[in-house]
């Protein structure tokens, strides 16, 4: 197992990315290729004892795609950027997966251009794991595409369910369609058109509409939506969590000595709670639908998040999620084609009758 | 000031609705007309000493619209339902505002049919106040309409800004367009088409795109979006808050005696924090764009929320938000018509040149 890591992407790159990779190499026995500015990477690696024995290598890439750059344009132009070079390692078969905490748009564009799409996956989709008291809920698409058609949401649901099953070990995952009410007739045009398609999909355990509140409660394993809505929800969750933590800290700070003692006594219980809903346990989100394993980590990833993301990428490769997705989408396409064929036949016989 | 209250709507109706109305009558000196099952309302009122002196009256309505019913159909059929009768009191001029904690869809449908729309407000919109560390952010539309056109979002922005200014006293409120990135070119078709319209709107303090994380952080005073996205975000926030509180309680419960002492010592500080972000302080959300003051309270409203909602409805009427909205939308329409005119002239002169 060999993972290509974009060492230059992320708010704390290259340091935390390199340290996270070292941690993953030690703990999960993956080989790692760190891609990026060799000098900067070596500067961090030199702090790690015996890193040479961990199966870590460095591949120089002279360019970096910054957060503000146009994803498609920069991926086309910066052919020696860390994310492009790292993705190419997967295409060439040198690596089994690529991970980047840099610009999501650039990672998605690189994966689409270099790896290409799986037949039947018209729109690759980012499946972000959201921690819940009942485990994890996959929210997809959480930002790869907007203005998706109903069939794209259905393809996403199939891929998300396979990912939930094979990587998170959730048997027969409960799939929900993100909507503004429980009833089949609720929602915008996109949701109303998607519902019957999901309902008709026999390979899915479609459990109906999921409302916003169902996500944090963990009432579904896979929640499918347009990338616009998914991205807003994801960033909202992030902002709310940060704001609440900040307010709680301020409350303790301004609450006097008793509040401080109280917080000290509560700390172990809160730490345990924190572990239950710790986003960094999941670290990365896969881009489902491309011909290769591409993982996207949060921009603010620390070493722990990067190590987690590498572990999950390893599970993804080990359990051959890609193979399962290819097979199931191909079967779906064949069924779809058969459906279209029989429609054509019906039309033909209708024409004959007329 | 006389407020019509749908006493039958809400999870804790009629008891909490009646108690909340009594509280508002005492504290804010509003007259209240409680609309609904007279027997049930009187049963609750009889527990209140001297309620007759508070300016509270009861108007019998024989029907109730339940949560599961189709809003439009039920409003048309159940002409003697509490929400329809209460809304009619505003239309007739007997009351200044109507408040319901029942089915949001029914309240919106009743307001649209009975009160009608303000010229220039093609789609009424629900403006929900979200508490933030910096005060309150209005999220609109939070569920009245889906598949809105860009012009509907602009009309919403104008109405939301006027509401923020006149009811919450926010001078020159910062208006943001909910989107998945900061740049003007980001987003789905709807957002991309709305951005330049908002930017061109001189009466607005348009501050660009708001990302999901900007809402809880309070970086904008008014955040405008499609009702689908707004509703998902609102319910997500609700679910997340409930889940976190539940997990924190469980952590204390399972954390042993030290955690319990810690929680006890922290309680005053946490209560203070709770007041900062207490949704029930705001109680209700107005339906902006209808010819009358219509407030929608959360289904789980308790007496405190109902009293807050009545207070805000009173502020809405006192500060003549409706008049400001009418005036500004009319001016916008006039400008728009002038713009269309000059476009026509340009086309005519182009044709003449050709």
XYZ file of C-alpha atoms in Angstrom:
708
model
C 0.000 0.000 0.000
C 1.505 3.264 -1.131
C -0.120 6.655 -0.577
C 0.796 9.880 -2.383
C 0.442 12.837 -0.034
C 0.287 16.457 -1.217
C 2.695 17.826 1.385
C 2.099 21.466 0.414
C -1.698 21.595 0.824
C -3.379 22.786 4.022
C -3.135 25.575 6.581
C -0.360 23.795 8.486
C 1.578 22.432 5.507
C 4.105 21.041 5.193
C 4.778 20.438 8.917
C 1.522 18.828 10.082
C 1.107 16.966 6.804
C 4.580 15.437 7.122
C 4.117 14.576 10.801
C 0.729 13.024 10.055
C 2.247 10.944 7.278
C 5.015 9.741 9.592
C 2.412 8.776 12.156
C 0.411 6.823 9.553
C 3.548 5.095 8.266
C 4.351 3.984 11.801
C 0.861 3.013 12.884
C -0.664 1.564 9.723
C 2.460 0.441 7.888
C 1.671 2.379 4.696
C 4.411 3.510 2.370
C 4.146 7.248 1.802
C 5.356 9.467 -1.028
C 5.502 13.069 0.164
C 5.045 15.332 -2.854
C 6.129 18.978 -2.820
C 9.016 21.328 -2.135
C 11.827 18.921 -1.315
C 13.781 21.411 0.785
C 10.822 22.311 2.969
C 9.735 18.698 3.363
C 13.261 17.543 4.283
C 13.466 20.311 6.864
C 10.485 18.787 8.673
C 11.505 15.173 8.067
C 14.955 15.833 9.517
C 13.264 16.261 12.897
C 11.957 12.696 12.700
C 14.349 9.984 13.890
C 14.895 7.117 11.461
C 12.274 8.348 9.022
C 14.176 6.545 6.252
C 13.180 3.199 7.762
C 9.450 4.022 7.677
C 8.944 3.609 3.941
C 8.681 7.348 3.412
C 10.074 8.945 0.240
C 10.016 12.479 -1.107
C 9.118 13.511 -4.650
C 9.936 17.079 -5.600
C 7.243 19.261 -7.152
C 8.151 22.854 -7.877
C 4.690 24.444 -7.788
C 1.829 24.889 -5.324
C -1.804 25.673 -6.075
C -2.919 28.308 -3.579
C -6.407 28.447 -2.023
C -7.616 31.458 -4.009
C -6.635 30.147 -7.458
C -9.197 28.983 -9.983
C -9.168 25.179 -9.635
C -9.558 24.176 -13.272
C -7.244 26.850 -14.666
C -4.506 26.247 -12.114
C -4.585 22.455 -12.495
C -4.198 22.836 -16.260
C -1.419 25.411 -15.943
C 0.587 24.205 -12.959
C 1.604 20.789 -14.217
C 4.352 20.523 -11.618
C 2.159 21.449 -8.657
C 2.166 19.091 -5.687
C -1.477 18.054 -6.047
C -1.151 17.390 -9.793
C 2.078 15.393 -9.404
C 0.615 13.402 -6.487
C -2.539 12.584 -8.435
C -0.441 11.508 -11.413
C 1.268 8.916 -9.194
C -2.098 7.193 -8.807
C -2.840 7.355 -12.528
C 0.566 5.789 -13.309
C -0.018 3.022 -10.774
C 2.911 4.058 -8.592
C 0.576 4.862 -5.713
C -2.759 3.404 -4.593
C -4.268 6.636 -3.339
C -3.739 10.385 -3.207
C -4.471 12.687 -0.275
C -4.581 16.489 -0.244
C -5.552 19.048 2.412
C -5.099 21.887 -0.079
C -7.709 23.543 -2.288
C -10.641 21.130 -2.579
C -11.484 22.461 -6.002
C -7.952 21.798 -7.251
C -7.905 18.244 -5.846
C -11.279 17.541 -7.481
C -10.199 19.051 -10.801
C -6.897 17.128 -10.763
C -8.690 13.860 -10.031
C -11.248 14.452 -12.774
C -8.675 15.409 -15.415
C -5.963 12.929 -14.546
C -7.830 9.902 -13.213
C -11.050 10.383 -15.178
C -14.552 9.299 -14.242
C -15.947 5.831 -13.669
C -18.552 4.971 -16.341
C -21.974 5.695 -14.845
C -20.632 8.335 -12.451
C -21.369 11.518 -14.341
C -20.549 13.769 -11.407
C -17.942 12.760 -8.843
C -19.093 13.524 -5.326
C -17.396 14.245 -1.999
C -18.644 12.011 0.814
C -17.909 13.756 4.112
C -18.284 11.743 7.316
C -20.160 13.683 10.009
C -19.723 12.284 13.528
C -22.993 11.547 15.360
C -23.823 9.898 18.681
C -24.678 6.761 16.715
C -21.443 6.657 14.725
C -21.047 8.461 11.482
C -23.340 9.863 8.791
C -21.965 10.348 5.285
C -23.069 13.641 3.759
C -22.696 13.713 0.013
C -22.210 15.632 -2.155
C -20.580 18.083 0.187
C -19.187 20.402 -2.418
C -17.817 18.839 -5.602
C -20.771 19.816 -7.789
C -23.728 22.164 -7.756
C -26.953 22.185 -9.803
C -26.860 18.389 -9.906
C -29.529 16.478 -11.795
C -31.620 13.833 -10.014
C -29.632 11.022 -11.677
C -26.427 12.459 -10.215
C -27.922 12.287 -6.742
C -28.925 8.669 -7.370
C -25.419 7.774 -8.562
C -24.093 9.511 -5.446
C -26.434 7.502 -3.245
C -25.207 4.221 -4.761
C -21.545 5.174 -4.312
C -22.114 6.522 -0.806
C -23.911 3.369 0.296
C -21.077 1.170 -1.026
C -18.508 3.351 0.737
C -20.473 3.229 4.020
C -20.750 -0.526 3.777
C -17.194 -1.405 2.818
C -15.208 1.203 4.732
C -17.376 1.866 7.792
C -18.784 -1.656 7.937
C -22.409 -0.485 7.963
C -24.544 -3.316 6.598
C -27.457 -2.242 4.448
C -26.892 1.454 5.151
C -29.949 3.654 5.608
C -29.987 6.146 2.739
C -31.889 9.435 3.044
C -32.595 12.274 0.633
C -31.944 15.651 2.255
C -35.220 17.563 2.128
C -37.400 20.031 3.990
C -40.102 17.587 5.043
C -40.775 13.892 5.450
C -43.445 13.511 2.799
C -42.549 12.308 -0.710
C -44.130 15.398 -2.278
C -42.044 17.892 -0.265
C -39.111 19.894 -1.466
C -37.735 21.670 -4.493
C -37.938 20.350 -8.063
C -34.643 18.479 -7.690
C -35.727 16.641 -4.536
C -39.190 15.861 -5.870
C -37.705 14.343 -9.015
C -35.032 12.419 -7.117
C -37.305 10.778 -4.549
C -39.089 8.308 -6.904
C -35.771 7.394 -8.559
C -34.224 6.505 -5.204
C -37.372 4.661 -4.170
C -37.208 2.537 -7.324
C -33.557 1.653 -6.750
C -33.671 -1.893 -5.429
C -29.997 -2.075 -4.487
C -30.485 0.768 -1.978
C -32.028 0.749 1.474
C -33.760 4.056 0.773
C -35.493 5.266 3.931
C -37.104 8.427 2.589
C -36.435 12.095 3.189
C -33.912 13.224 5.773
C -34.464 16.635 7.333
C -31.609 18.831 8.503
C -32.034 17.699 12.079
C -31.644 14.024 11.112
C -27.963 14.522 10.259
C -26.595 15.352 13.735
C -28.985 12.873 15.301
C -27.551 10.085 13.149
C -30.917 8.876 11.858
C -29.415 7.940 8.482
C -26.084 6.425 7.424
C -25.931 8.170 4.059
C -27.596 11.525 3.321
C -27.573 12.565 -0.309
C -27.954 16.153 -1.522
C -26.746 18.738 -4.005
C -23.176 19.953 -3.410
C -24.444 23.477 -2.746
C -26.616 22.443 0.195
C -24.063 19.907 1.454
C -21.274 22.458 1.470
C -23.380 25.050 3.290
C -24.380 22.499 5.949
C -20.802 21.284 6.405
C -19.391 24.775 6.854
C -22.293 25.759 9.079
C -21.589 22.767 11.350
C -17.933 23.699 11.486
C -18.692 27.337 12.337
C -21.269 26.425 14.965
C -18.952 23.931 16.681
C -16.121 26.461 16.806
C -18.405 29.223 18.069
C -19.833 27.032 20.839
C -16.373 25.958 22.005
C -15.204 29.556 22.033
C -18.281 30.703 23.984
C -17.894 27.874 26.506
C -14.238 28.798 27.079
C -15.178 32.448 27.545
C -17.951 31.476 29.950
C -15.423 29.579 32.084
C -12.894 32.386 31.851
C -15.404 35.014 32.960
C -17.180 32.731 35.429
C -14.823 33.180 38.384
C -12.892 30.643 40.404
C -15.835 28.269 40.954
C -16.469 27.988 37.224
C -12.780 27.273 36.670
C -12.755 24.497 39.292
C -15.971 23.156 37.797
C -14.474 23.076 34.310
C -11.366 21.320 35.662
C -13.461 18.612 37.310
C -15.561 18.182 34.184
C -12.600 17.948 31.845
C -12.257 14.129 31.704
C -15.973 13.710 30.923
C -15.846 16.417 28.258
C -12.733 14.916 26.694
C -14.559 11.609 26.376
C -17.491 13.401 24.787
C -15.073 15.228 22.496
C -13.707 11.908 21.252
C -17.237 10.747 20.350
C -17.774 13.660 18.024
C -14.193 14.310 16.958
C -14.096 15.159 13.284
C -10.356 14.486 13.085
C -11.052 10.787 13.768
C -12.332 10.621 10.209
C -9.825 13.046 8.721
C -10.648 12.812 5.060
C -13.468 12.532 2.607
C -13.205 10.497 -0.597
C -14.047 11.870 -3.992
C -16.326 9.086 -5.177
C -16.779 8.454 -8.885
C -13.241 8.920 -10.178
C -11.037 6.070 -11.410
C -8.759 5.979 -8.420
C -8.682 6.631 -4.718
C -8.628 10.393 -4.044
C -9.023 11.706 -0.505
C -9.620 15.284 0.520
C -8.672 16.427 4.002
C -9.822 19.604 5.744
C -7.660 22.675 5.202
C -7.062 22.978 8.937
C -5.903 19.360 9.251
C -3.340 18.593 11.934
C -1.086 15.525 12.047
C -3.812 13.448 13.679
C -6.359 14.247 10.962
C -3.858 13.457 8.239
C -2.989 10.113 9.852
C -6.712 9.288 10.145
C -7.304 10.221 6.532
C -4.455 7.937 5.424
C -5.914 5.092 7.514
C -9.321 5.518 5.873
C -7.765 5.783 2.405
C -5.984 2.500 3.162
C -9.301 0.896 4.183
C -10.843 2.207 0.966
C -8.156 0.549 -1.137
C -8.051 -2.661 0.954
C -11.803 -3.203 0.676
C -11.795 -2.432 -3.062
C -14.525 0.204 -2.870
C -13.555 1.270 -6.366
C -14.223 -2.193 -7.755
C -17.584 -2.383 -6.010
C -18.589 1.042 -7.330
C -17.550 0.175 -10.897
C -19.450 -3.090 -10.811
C -22.641 -1.638 -9.345
C -22.729 1.433 -11.568
C -22.146 -0.760 -14.621
C -25.046 -2.993 -13.561
C -27.210 0.091 -13.024
C -26.269 1.413 -16.455
C -27.095 -1.940 -18.041
C -30.474 -1.973 -16.270
C -31.054 1.628 -17.299
C -30.167 0.812 -20.904
C -32.527 -2.193 -20.799
C -35.245 0.127 -19.446
C -34.665 2.568 -22.259
C -34.660 -0.280 -24.755
C -37.999 -1.601 -23.586
C -39.380 1.948 -23.736
C -38.183 2.172 -27.334
C -39.810 -1.173 -28.048
C -43.059 0.036 -26.541
C -42.947 3.169 -28.632
C -42.255 1.065 -31.691
C -45.170 -1.243 -31.008
C -47.397 1.738 -30.290
C -46.358 3.195 -33.623
C -47.143 -0.153 -35.279
C -50.603 -0.186 -33.709
C -51.323 3.395 -34.841
C -52.062 47.055 19.914
C -54.100 43.882 19.525
C -52.595 40.514 18.615
C -54.518 37.486 17.327
C -52.978 34.281 18.674
C -53.702 30.845 17.231
C -54.188 29.102 20.573
C -54.425 25.616 19.025
C -51.107 25.555 17.116
C -47.925 24.059 18.578
C -46.762 20.984 20.467
C -47.811 22.444 23.811
C -51.065 24.070 22.713
C -53.249 25.416 24.096
C -51.613 25.551 27.551
C -48.221 27.130 26.759
C -49.727 29.379 24.100
C -52.278 30.735 26.550
C -49.719 31.169 29.341
C -47.335 32.918 26.942
C -50.114 35.256 25.835
C -50.950 36.079 29.445
C -47.287 36.848 30.105
C -47.107 39.137 27.064
C -50.339 40.915 28.054
C -48.898 41.577 31.511
C -45.382 42.522 30.437
C -45.934 44.379 27.171
C -49.475 45.626 27.651
C -50.800 44.085 24.401
C -54.418 43.144 23.995
C -54.697 39.507 22.954
C -57.411 37.593 21.138
C -56.980 33.874 21.768
C -58.478 31.998 18.824
C -59.478 28.329 19.049
C -61.545 25.826 21.039
C -63.234 28.041 23.615
C -63.719 25.268 26.167
C -60.071 24.215 26.079
C -58.792 27.789 26.175
C -61.063 28.705 29.101
C -59.871 25.640 30.984
C -56.309 27.039 30.860
C -57.330 30.662 31.391
C -59.315 29.727 34.487
C -55.977 28.960 36.176
C -54.889 32.574 35.673
C -56.038 35.047 38.326
C -57.774 38.159 37.009
C -57.130 37.336 33.370
C -60.207 39.359 32.465
C -58.358 42.545 33.459
C -55.438 41.871 31.142
C -57.188 42.728 27.902
C -57.447 39.077 26.864
C -60.466 37.815 24.968
C -61.364 34.473 23.449
C -62.765 33.888 19.965
C -64.104 30.414 19.270
C -62.922 28.538 16.204
C -64.248 25.031 15.743
C -61.458 23.538 13.608
C -57.723 22.896 13.877
C -55.225 22.334 11.053
C -52.967 19.465 12.077
C -49.241 19.242 11.288
C -49.545 16.525 8.628
C -52.294 18.206 6.595
C -51.660 19.763 3.199
C -51.318 23.488 3.933
C -53.087 24.928 0.895
C -55.875 22.361 0.826
C -56.563 22.570 4.554
C -56.562 26.385 4.626
C -59.100 26.427 1.781
C -61.283 23.737 3.370
C -61.105 24.537 7.070
C -62.526 28.039 7.037
C -63.236 27.904 10.775
C -59.771 26.707 11.773
C -57.941 28.694 14.443
C -55.140 29.887 12.124
C -57.570 30.982 9.385
C -59.880 32.794 11.807
C -56.913 34.484 13.533
C -55.459 35.628 10.208
C -58.844 36.976 9.167
C -58.833 39.229 12.240
C -55.809 41.019 10.788
C -57.385 41.319 7.355
C -60.526 42.837 8.895
C -58.467 45.313 10.888
C -59.634 43.935 14.246
C -56.079 42.881 15.112
C -52.650 44.316 14.234
C -50.821 40.993 13.987
C -51.341 37.237 13.969
C -49.125 34.621 15.649
C -49.177 30.852 15.163
C -46.953 28.039 16.445
C -48.873 25.482 14.389
C -48.128 24.190 10.875
C -45.809 26.723 9.217
C -47.195 25.821 5.811
C -50.748 26.512 6.954
C -49.819 29.866 8.510
C -48.010 30.886 5.307
C -50.888 29.737 3.103
C -53.466 31.528 5.281
C -51.431 34.753 5.196
C -50.993 34.569 1.424
C -54.673 33.853 0.694
C -56.258 36.121 3.288
C -53.822 39.038 3.601
C -52.374 38.897 0.081
C -48.943 39.980 -1.078
C -47.315 43.398 -1.038
C -46.724 44.677 -4.607
C -43.125 43.897 -5.485
C -42.920 40.946 -3.094
C -43.556 38.028 -5.424
C -42.612 35.425 -2.848
C -43.185 36.014 0.861
C -40.237 34.869 2.929
C -39.692 33.713 6.511
C -36.940 35.648 8.295
C -35.685 33.507 11.172
C -33.424 35.135 13.771
C -30.411 32.972 14.599
C -28.657 33.922 17.839
C -24.911 34.552 17.495
C -22.227 35.829 19.867
C -22.562 39.204 18.147
C -26.332 39.444 18.459
C -28.631 37.992 15.860
C -28.388 37.012 12.208
C -31.570 36.892 10.144
C -31.701 33.842 7.894
C -34.198 34.205 5.080
C -35.926 32.547 3.392
C -35.982 29.771 5.946
C -38.728 27.718 4.407
C -41.637 29.602 2.825
C -40.543 29.010 -0.787
C -38.210 26.790 -2.768
C -36.793 27.137 -6.297
C -36.763 30.904 -5.861
C -35.639 33.122 -8.717
C -32.797 35.621 -8.208
C -35.272 38.535 -8.042
C -37.082 36.804 -5.177
C -33.826 36.619 -3.234
C -33.244 40.319 -3.889
C -36.751 41.218 -2.703
C -36.071 39.071 0.376
C -32.804 40.898 1.013
C -34.552 44.277 0.905
C -37.296 43.146 3.273
C -34.850 41.408 5.609
C -32.619 44.476 5.825
C -35.599 46.708 6.670
C -36.746 44.249 9.330
C -33.231 44.048 10.832
C -33.007 47.826 10.922
C -36.402 48.682 12.330
C -37.004 45.789 14.719
C -33.489 44.843 15.827
C -32.126 48.378 15.548
C -29.224 47.331 13.314
C -28.155 50.394 11.325
C -27.094 49.699 7.746
C -27.298 45.919 8.215
C -24.630 43.801 6.517
C -26.380 41.656 3.903
C -24.789 38.434 2.652
C -25.734 35.939 -0.045
C -25.451 32.366 1.239
C -22.951 30.621 -1.000
C -20.179 28.022 -1.062
C -17.270 30.437 -1.477
C -16.368 34.073 -1.115
C -15.720 34.875 -4.768
C -18.438 36.446 -6.927
C -18.209 33.634 -9.480
C -18.826 30.853 -6.937
C -21.980 28.887 -6.449
C -24.931 27.433 -8.277
C -26.803 29.164 -11.087
C -29.183 30.832 -8.648
C -26.383 32.341 -6.533
C -24.322 33.393 -9.538
C -27.298 35.218 -11.020
C -28.288 36.804 -7.704
C -24.869 38.223 -6.782
C -24.718 41.015 -9.408
C -28.334 41.986 -8.699
C -27.601 42.421 -4.994
C -24.357 44.236 -5.781
C -26.246 46.722 -7.967
C -28.845 47.382 -5.282
C -27.825 50.735 -3.851
C -30.240 50.676 -0.939
C -28.517 47.565 0.464
C -25.253 47.253 2.341
C -24.377 44.112 0.378
C -21.178 42.610 1.763
C -20.774 39.699 -0.636
C -21.136 35.963 -0.188
C -21.719 34.429 3.217
C -20.486 30.885 3.744
C -22.216 28.448 6.091
C -19.714 29.169 8.853
C -20.471 32.915 8.741
C -23.972 32.380 10.129
C -23.085 31.104 13.642
C -20.131 33.468 13.784
C -22.447 36.443 13.223
C -20.422 37.913 10.363
C -23.563 39.183 8.637
C -26.820 40.678 9.917
C -28.980 39.346 7.096
C -28.197 36.172 5.139
C -30.366 35.565 2.111
C -30.905 32.159 0.492
C -33.436 29.853 -1.093
C -36.040 28.444 1.313
C -34.755 24.904 0.693
C -31.241 25.671 1.914
C -32.474 27.940 4.699
C -34.823 25.306 6.048
C -32.162 22.583 5.972
C -29.694 24.842 7.831
C -32.282 25.857 10.426
C -33.296 22.289 11.197
C -29.676 21.149 11.172
C -28.815 23.830 13.765
C -31.738 22.741 15.892
C -30.755 19.072 15.702
C -27.105 19.759 16.428
C -27.879 21.953 19.439
C -30.204 19.321 20.893
C -27.715 16.529 20.255
C -24.847 18.430 21.901
C -26.918 19.245 24.986
C -27.986 15.612 25.281
C -24.408 14.364 24.919
C -23.133 16.880 27.475
C -25.791 15.766 29.977
C -24.892 12.120 29.401
C -21.198 12.932 29.821
C -21.926 14.479 33.217
C -24.228 11.612 34.198
C -21.635 8.976 33.312
C -18.675 11.039 34.508
C -18.868 10.135 38.198
C -19.134 12.362 41.248
C -16.343 14.752 40.233
C -18.003 15.513 36.905
C -21.286 16.145 38.716
C -19.651 18.576 41.157
C -17.899 20.217 38.197
C -21.160 20.646 36.327
C -22.793 22.097 39.432
C -20.012 24.668 39.848
C -20.155 25.554 36.149
C -23.914 25.954 36.068
C -24.112 29.749 36.582
C -21.556 30.392 33.828
C -23.335 27.998 31.459
C -26.720 29.561 32.210
C -25.299 32.926 31.273
C -23.926 31.438 28.038
C -27.314 29.806 27.417
C -29.015 33.201 27.619
C -26.649 34.587 24.963
C -27.685 31.979 22.439
C -31.241 31.348 23.612
C -33.507 30.906 20.623
C -36.636 31.473 22.725
C -35.516 35.084 23.301
C -36.541 35.716 19.704
C -39.545 33.423 19.714
C -40.986 34.085 16.310
C -40.113 34.728 12.710
C -42.123 37.121 10.541
C -43.478 36.194 7.150
C -42.207 39.175 5.189
C -43.975 40.257 2.018
C -47.623 39.823 3.001
C -49.999 42.728 3.622
C -50.108 42.394 7.371
C -48.040 41.285 10.307
C -47.858 37.485 10.440
C -45.511 35.778 12.914
C -44.588 32.129 12.974
C -43.373 30.552 16.205
C -41.564 27.227 16.551
C -43.763 24.170 17.029
C -42.080 23.408 20.354
C -42.680 26.931 21.703
C -43.189 27.302 25.433
C -44.817 30.251 27.199
C -41.556 32.214 27.170
C -41.113 31.826 23.384
C -44.702 32.846 22.760
C -44.321 35.935 24.932
C -41.082 36.865 23.102
C -42.758 36.375 19.740
C -45.615 38.661 20.780
C -43.100 41.279 21.932
C -41.314 41.172 18.565
C -44.611 41.271 16.663
C -45.460 44.394 18.690
C -42.113 45.981 17.760
C -42.789 45.095 14.109
C -46.137 46.910 14.190
C -44.861 49.829 16.297
C -41.970 50.532 13.958
C -44.169 50.206 10.866
C -41.953 47.657 9.123
C -44.823 46.980 6.759
C -44.948 50.615 5.648
C -41.180 50.697 5.115
C -41.298 47.491 3.065
C -44.199 48.744 0.927
C -42.456 52.044 0.268
C -39.072 50.541 -0.591
C -40.429 47.757 -2.790
C -42.586 50.280 -4.646
C -39.525 52.478 -5.243
C -37.583 49.420 -6.403
C -40.392 48.467 -8.772
C -40.482 52.000 -10.152
C -36.709 51.963 -10.675
C -36.942 48.500 -12.214
C -39.675 49.660 -14.584
C -37.554 52.708 -15.497
C -34.598 50.354 -16.103
C -36.672 48.155 -18.351
C -37.888 51.241 -20.142
C -34.389 52.507 -20.826
C -33.384 49.006 -22.018
C -36.294 49.125 -24.415
C -35.167 52.562 -25.578
C -31.640 51.275 -26.109
C -32.926 48.354 -28.124
C -35.057 50.761 -30.141
C -32.126 53.062 -30.848
C -29.929 50.058 -31.722
C -32.610 48.943 -34.148
C -32.734 52.433 -35.588
C -28.953 52.419 -36.097
C -29.022 49.037 -37.790
